[in-house]
PDB file of C-alpha atoms in Angstrom:
ATOM      1  CA  MET O  26      -3.072 -83.691  -2.756  1.00  0.00           C
ATOM      2  CA  SER O  27      -6.447 -83.837  -4.432  1.00  0.00           C
ATOM      3  CA  VAL O  28      -9.368 -81.495  -4.700  1.00  0.00           C
ATOM      4  CA  SER O  29     -12.651 -82.912  -5.935  1.00  0.00           C
ATOM      5  CA  ALA O  30     -14.020 -79.624  -7.260  1.00  0.00           C
ATOM      6  CA  GLN O  31     -13.151 -78.669 -10.817  1.00  0.00           C
ATOM      7  CA  HIS O  32     -10.228 -76.272 -11.141  1.00  0.00           C
ATOM      8  CA  SER O  33     -11.006 -73.078 -12.995  1.00  0.00           C
ATOM      9  CA  SER O  34      -7.752 -71.694 -14.343  1.00  0.00           C
ATOM     10  CA  THR O  35      -7.436 -68.409 -16.194  1.00  0.00           C
ATOM     11  CA  ALA O  36      -3.698 -68.726 -16.785  1.00  0.00           C
ATOM     12  CA  ALA O  37      -2.746 -68.517 -20.441  1.00  0.00           C
ATOM     13  CA  THR O  38       1.015 -68.584 -19.918  1.00  0.00           C
ATOM     14  CA  PRO O  39       3.288 -70.048 -17.215  1.00  0.00           C
ATOM     15  CA  ASP O  40       3.985 -66.489 -16.017  1.00  0.00           C
ATOM     16  CA  GLU O  41       0.349 -65.894 -15.062  1.00  0.00           C
ATOM     17  CA  GLN O  42      -0.970 -67.086 -11.719  1.00  0.00           C
ATOM     18  CA  GLU O  43      -3.551 -69.830 -11.374  1.00  0.00           C
ATOM     19  CA  LYS O  44      -6.843 -68.435 -10.104  1.00  0.00           C
ATOM     20  CA  THR O  45     -10.102 -69.794  -8.817  1.00  0.00           C
ATOM     21  CA  THR O  46     -13.326 -68.027  -9.703  1.00  0.00           C
ATOM     22  CA  ARG O  47     -16.485 -68.402  -7.670  1.00  0.00           C
ATOM     23  CA  GLN O  48     -19.459 -67.589  -9.872  1.00  0.00           C
ATOM     24  CA  GLY O  49     -22.371 -65.606  -8.523  1.00  0.00           C
ATOM     25  CA  ARG O  50     -25.828 -65.177  -9.956  1.00  0.00           C
ATOM     26  CA  ARG O  51     -27.131 -62.117 -11.765  1.00  0.00           C
ATOM     27  CA  GLY O  52     -30.342 -60.120 -11.674  1.00  0.00           C
ATOM     28  CA  THR O  53     -32.216 -57.781  -9.378  1.00  0.00           C
ATOM     29  CA  ASP O  54     -33.948 -60.645  -7.551  1.00  0.00           C
ATOM     30  CA  VAL O  55     -30.553 -61.862  -6.256  1.00  0.00           C
ATOM     31  CA  PRO O  56     -29.076 -60.336  -3.071  1.00  0.00           C
ATOM     32  CA  ALA O  57     -26.201 -57.924  -3.730  1.00  0.00           C
ATOM     33  CA  GLU O  58     -23.579 -60.159  -2.069  1.00  0.00           C
ATOM     34  CA  ASN O  59     -24.348 -62.935  -4.588  1.00  0.00           C
ATOM     35  CA  ARG O  60     -24.099 -60.867  -7.773  1.00  0.00           C
ATOM     36  CA  GLY O  61     -20.921 -61.293  -9.782  1.00  0.00           C
ATOM     37  CA  SER O  62     -17.892 -63.498  -9.216  1.00  0.00           C
ATOM     38  CA  THR O  63     -14.922 -63.572  -6.855  1.00  0.00           C
ATOM     39  CA  THR O  64     -11.517 -64.756  -8.043  1.00  0.00           C
ATOM     40  CA  ILE O  65      -8.934 -66.065  -5.563  1.00  0.00           C
ATOM     41  CA  ALA O  66      -5.399 -66.689  -6.872  1.00  0.00           C
ATOM     42  CA  ASP O  67      -3.575 -69.821  -5.731  1.00  0.00           C
ATOM     43  CA  THR O  68      -0.805 -67.620  -4.336  1.00  0.00           C
ATOM     44  CA  VAL O  69      -3.324 -65.934  -2.027  1.00  0.00           C
ATOM     45  CA  VAL O  70      -4.231 -69.290  -0.477  1.00  0.00           C
ATOM     46  CA  ALA O  71      -0.533 -70.234  -0.258  1.00  0.00           C
ATOM     47  CA  LYS O  72       0.323 -66.974   1.546  1.00  0.00           C
ATOM     48  CA  ILE O  73      -2.535 -67.453   4.006  1.00  0.00           C
ATOM     49  CA  ALA O  74      -1.352 -71.015   4.714  1.00  0.00           C
ATOM     50  CA  SER O  75       2.242 -69.845   5.169  1.00  0.00           C
ATOM     51  CA  MET O  76       1.361 -67.076   7.598  1.00  0.00           C
ATOM     52  CA  ALA O  77      -0.997 -69.326   9.584  1.00  0.00           C
ATOM     53  CA  ALA O  78       1.683 -72.038   9.901  1.00  0.00           C
ATOM     54  CA  ARG O  79       4.287 -69.502  11.055  1.00  0.00           C
ATOM     55  CA  GLU O  80       1.939 -68.295  13.828  1.00  0.00           C
ATOM     56  CA  VAL O  81       2.504 -71.584  15.683  1.00  0.00           C
ATOM     57  CA  PRO O  82       5.437 -70.918  18.089  1.00  0.00           C
ATOM     58  CA  GLU O  83       7.089 -74.342  17.616  1.00  0.00           C
ATOM     59  CA  VAL O  84       7.517 -73.761  13.856  1.00  0.00           C
ATOM     60  CA  TYR O  85      11.011 -72.468  13.109  1.00  0.00           C
ATOM     61  CA  ASN O  86      10.719 -72.197   9.334  1.00  0.00           C
ATOM     62  CA  LEU O  87       9.000 -73.582   6.246  1.00  0.00           C
ATOM     63  CA  GLY O  88      10.629 -75.440   3.378  1.00  0.00           C
ATOM     64  CA  ALA O  89      12.806 -78.508   2.892  1.00  0.00           C
ATOM     65  CA  GLY O  90      16.604 -78.213   2.992  1.00  0.00           C
ATOM     66  CA  MET O  91      17.189 -77.248  -0.644  1.00  0.00           C
ATOM     67  CA  ALA O  92      14.197 -74.908  -0.725  1.00  0.00           C
ATOM     68  CA  ARG O  93      15.529 -73.097   2.354  1.00  0.00           C
ATOM     69  CA  ALA O  94      19.012 -72.851   0.792  1.00  0.00           C
ATOM     70  CA  PHE O  95      17.598 -71.333  -2.394  1.00  0.00           C
ATOM     71  CA  GLY O  96      15.332 -69.129  -0.282  1.00  0.00           C
ATOM     72  CA  ALA O  97      18.318 -67.751   1.617  1.00  0.00           C
ATOM     73  CA  MET O  98      19.987 -66.837  -1.699  1.00  0.00           C
ATOM     74  CA  ARG O  99      16.720 -65.412  -3.064  1.00  0.00           C
ATOM     75  CA  GLU O 100      16.327 -63.167   0.013  1.00  0.00           C
ATOM     76  CA  ARG O 101      19.664 -61.512  -0.773  1.00  0.00           C
ATOM     77  CA  VAL O 102      18.204 -60.240  -4.040  1.00  0.00           C
ATOM     78  CA  PRO O 103      16.004 -57.161  -3.542  1.00  0.00           C
ATOM     79  CA  GLY O 104      12.351 -58.187  -3.750  1.00  0.00           C
ATOM     80  CA  GLY O 105      13.329 -61.840  -3.897  1.00  0.00           C
ATOM     81  CA  SER O 106      11.889 -63.243  -0.677  1.00  0.00           C
ATOM     82  CA  SER O 107       9.214 -65.891  -0.983  1.00  0.00           C
ATOM     83  CA  ILE O 108       6.744 -66.177   1.854  1.00  0.00           C
ATOM     84  CA  THR O 109       5.283 -69.265   0.180  1.00  0.00           C
ATOM     85  CA  GLN O 110       8.485 -71.323   0.424  1.00  0.00           C
ATOM     86  CA  GLY O 111       7.557 -74.797   1.670  1.00  0.00           C
ATOM     87  CA  VAL O 112       3.881 -74.396   0.736  1.00  0.00           C
ATOM     88  CA  LYS O 113       2.016 -76.042  -2.144  1.00  0.00           C
ATOM     89  CA  VAL O 114      -1.692 -75.581  -2.694  1.00  0.00           C
ATOM     90  CA  GLU O 115      -4.289 -76.977  -5.034  1.00  0.00           C
ATOM     91  CA  VAL O 116      -7.388 -74.815  -5.274  1.00  0.00           C
ATOM     92  CA  GLY O 117     -10.680 -75.824  -6.825  1.00  0.00           C
ATOM     93  CA  GLU O 118     -13.946 -73.911  -7.184  1.00  0.00           C
ATOM     94  CA  ARG O 119     -15.030 -74.554  -3.592  1.00  0.00           C
ATOM     95  CA  GLN O 120     -12.213 -76.580  -2.009  1.00  0.00           C
ATOM     96  CA  ALA O 121      -8.501 -76.353  -1.326  1.00  0.00           C
ATOM     97  CA  ALA O 122      -5.750 -78.781  -0.335  1.00  0.00           C
ATOM     98  CA  VAL O 123      -2.422 -77.756   1.208  1.00  0.00           C
ATOM     99  CA  ASP O 124       1.012 -79.417   1.515  1.00  0.00           C
ATOM    100  CA  LEU O 125       3.489 -77.916   4.012  1.00  0.00           C
ATOM    101  CA  ASP O 126       7.183 -78.630   4.640  1.00  0.00           C
ATOM    102  CA  LEU O 127       8.130 -77.593   8.186  1.00  0.00           C
ATOM    103  CA  VAL O 128      11.196 -77.182  10.346  1.00  0.00           C
ATOM    104  CA  VAL O 129      10.335 -77.290  14.050  1.00  0.00           C
ATOM    105  CA  HIS O 130      12.277 -76.201  17.126  1.00  0.00           C
ATOM    106  CA  TYR O 131      14.062 -78.945  19.070  1.00  0.00           C
ATOM    107  CA  GLY O 132      11.927 -80.118  21.977  1.00  0.00           C
ATOM    108  CA  ALA O 133       8.602 -79.458  20.270  1.00  0.00           C
ATOM    109  CA  ALA O 134       6.071 -82.276  20.377  1.00  0.00           C
ATOM    110  CA  ILE O 135       5.931 -82.863  16.632  1.00  0.00           C
ATOM    111  CA  ALA O 136       2.496 -84.528  16.523  1.00  0.00           C
ATOM    112  CA  ASP O 137       0.996 -81.709  18.635  1.00  0.00           C
ATOM    113  CA  THR O 138       2.763 -79.071  16.544  1.00  0.00           C
ATOM    114  CA  ALA O 139       1.440 -80.621  13.309  1.00  0.00           C
ATOM    115  CA  ALA O 140      -2.085 -80.680  14.755  1.00  0.00           C
ATOM    116  CA  ASP O 141      -1.792 -77.013  15.820  1.00  0.00           C
ATOM    117  CA  VAL O 142      -0.480 -76.008  12.374  1.00  0.00           C
ATOM    118  CA  ARG O 143      -3.218 -77.988  10.616  1.00  0.00           C
ATOM    119  CA  THR O 144      -5.944 -76.366  12.740  1.00  0.00           C
ATOM    120  CA  ASN O 145      -4.515 -72.866  12.278  1.00  0.00           C
ATOM    121  CA  VAL O 146      -4.142 -73.256   8.492  1.00  0.00           C
ATOM    122  CA  ILE O 147      -7.637 -74.685   7.999  1.00  0.00           C
ATOM    123  CA  THR O 148      -9.230 -72.001  10.166  1.00  0.00           C
ATOM    124  CA  ALA O 149      -7.394 -69.147   8.424  1.00  0.00           C
ATOM    125  CA  ILE O 150      -8.069 -70.313   4.855  1.00  0.00           C
ATOM    126  CA  GLU O 151     -11.719 -71.121   5.458  1.00  0.00           C
ATOM    127  CA  ARG O 152     -12.331 -67.831   7.291  1.00  0.00           C
ATOM    128  CA  MET O 153     -10.547 -65.627   4.756  1.00  0.00           C
ATOM    129  CA  THR O 154     -11.558 -67.314   1.490  1.00  0.00           C
ATOM    130  CA  GLY O 155     -14.732 -69.273   2.163  1.00  0.00           C
ATOM    131  CA  LEU O 156     -13.104 -72.333   0.582  1.00  0.00           C
ATOM    132  CA  GLU O 157     -13.450 -75.726   2.288  1.00  0.00           C
ATOM    133  CA  VAL O 158     -10.003 -77.113   3.152  1.00  0.00           C
ATOM    134  CA  VAL O 159     -10.175 -80.851   2.463  1.00  0.00           C
ATOM    135  CA  GLU O 160      -6.659 -81.701   3.660  1.00  0.00           C
ATOM    136  CA  VAL O 161      -3.466 -80.223   5.062  1.00  0.00           C
ATOM    137  CA  ASN O 162      -0.527 -82.597   4.613  1.00  0.00           C
ATOM    138  CA  ILE O 163       2.497 -81.814   6.771  1.00  0.00           C
ATOM    139  CA  ALA O 164       6.059 -83.059   6.324  1.00  0.00           C
ATOM    140  CA  VAL O 165       8.500 -82.222   9.115  1.00  0.00           C
ATOM    141  CA  ASP O 166      11.803 -82.071   7.262  1.00  0.00           C
ATOM    142  CA  ASP O 167      14.169 -80.885   9.976  1.00  0.00           C
ATOM    143  CA  VAL O 168      14.576 -79.915  13.617  1.00  0.00           C
ATOM    144  CA  ARG O 169      16.243 -76.623  14.573  1.00  0.00           C
ATOM    145  CA  LEU O 170      18.785 -77.414  17.294  1.00  0.00           C
ATOM    146  CA  PRO O 171      19.499 -74.807  19.998  1.00  0.00           C
ATOM    147  CA  ASP O 172      23.211 -74.550  19.141  1.00  0.00           C
ATOM    148  CA  GLU O 173      22.758 -74.133  15.372  1.00  0.00           C
ATOM    149  CA  GLU O 174      23.804 -70.806  13.941  1.00  0.00           C
ATOM    150  CA  GLU O 175      21.065 -68.335  13.195  1.00  0.00           C
ATOM    151  CA  GLU O 176      20.329 -67.756   9.532  1.00  0.00           C
ATOM    152  CA  PRO O 177      21.930 -64.488   8.400  1.00  0.00           C
ATOM    153  CA  GLU O 178      19.621 -61.508   8.719  1.00  0.00           C
ATOM    154  CA  ARG O 179      18.522 -59.678   5.615  1.00  0.00           C
ATOM    155  CA  ARG O 180      20.398 -56.480   5.065  1.00  0.00           C
ATOM    156  CA  VAL O 181      18.748 -53.483   3.522  1.00  0.00           C
ATOM    157  CA  ALA O 182      20.923 -51.941   0.837  1.00  0.00           C
TER     158      ALA O 182
END
């Protein structure tokens, strides 16, 4: 995954999120929509990509085997679910790149599903953030078989 635009990070510690800032111009001769700056956190782009991928009906879940196993344990902890499981993003000043790990339903045409996911993710990110998506890399890590047990539902305590 590579983004040719420079990455503008405001994170001082590992606990802080990476963010991208789009700089505007200043002054009364500049239209109002161009005054100031807009900051988009990497997690925002990752959440958009995750939701857009999940909108494709043939996608069962996101994340590789171990990530899904840890995700299932994390969901049992209150506030521990991660919508961005299986999603990695690299965000620059004007561009973004996305890596997705998918599990598809058995019988889905994988190449068509990947194309649908790629289109949906690019459209959503570009529409919502204004960033140019330079690539969406998709790895299909598993196929959900019809007779496999459903993942346990989350219980509200």
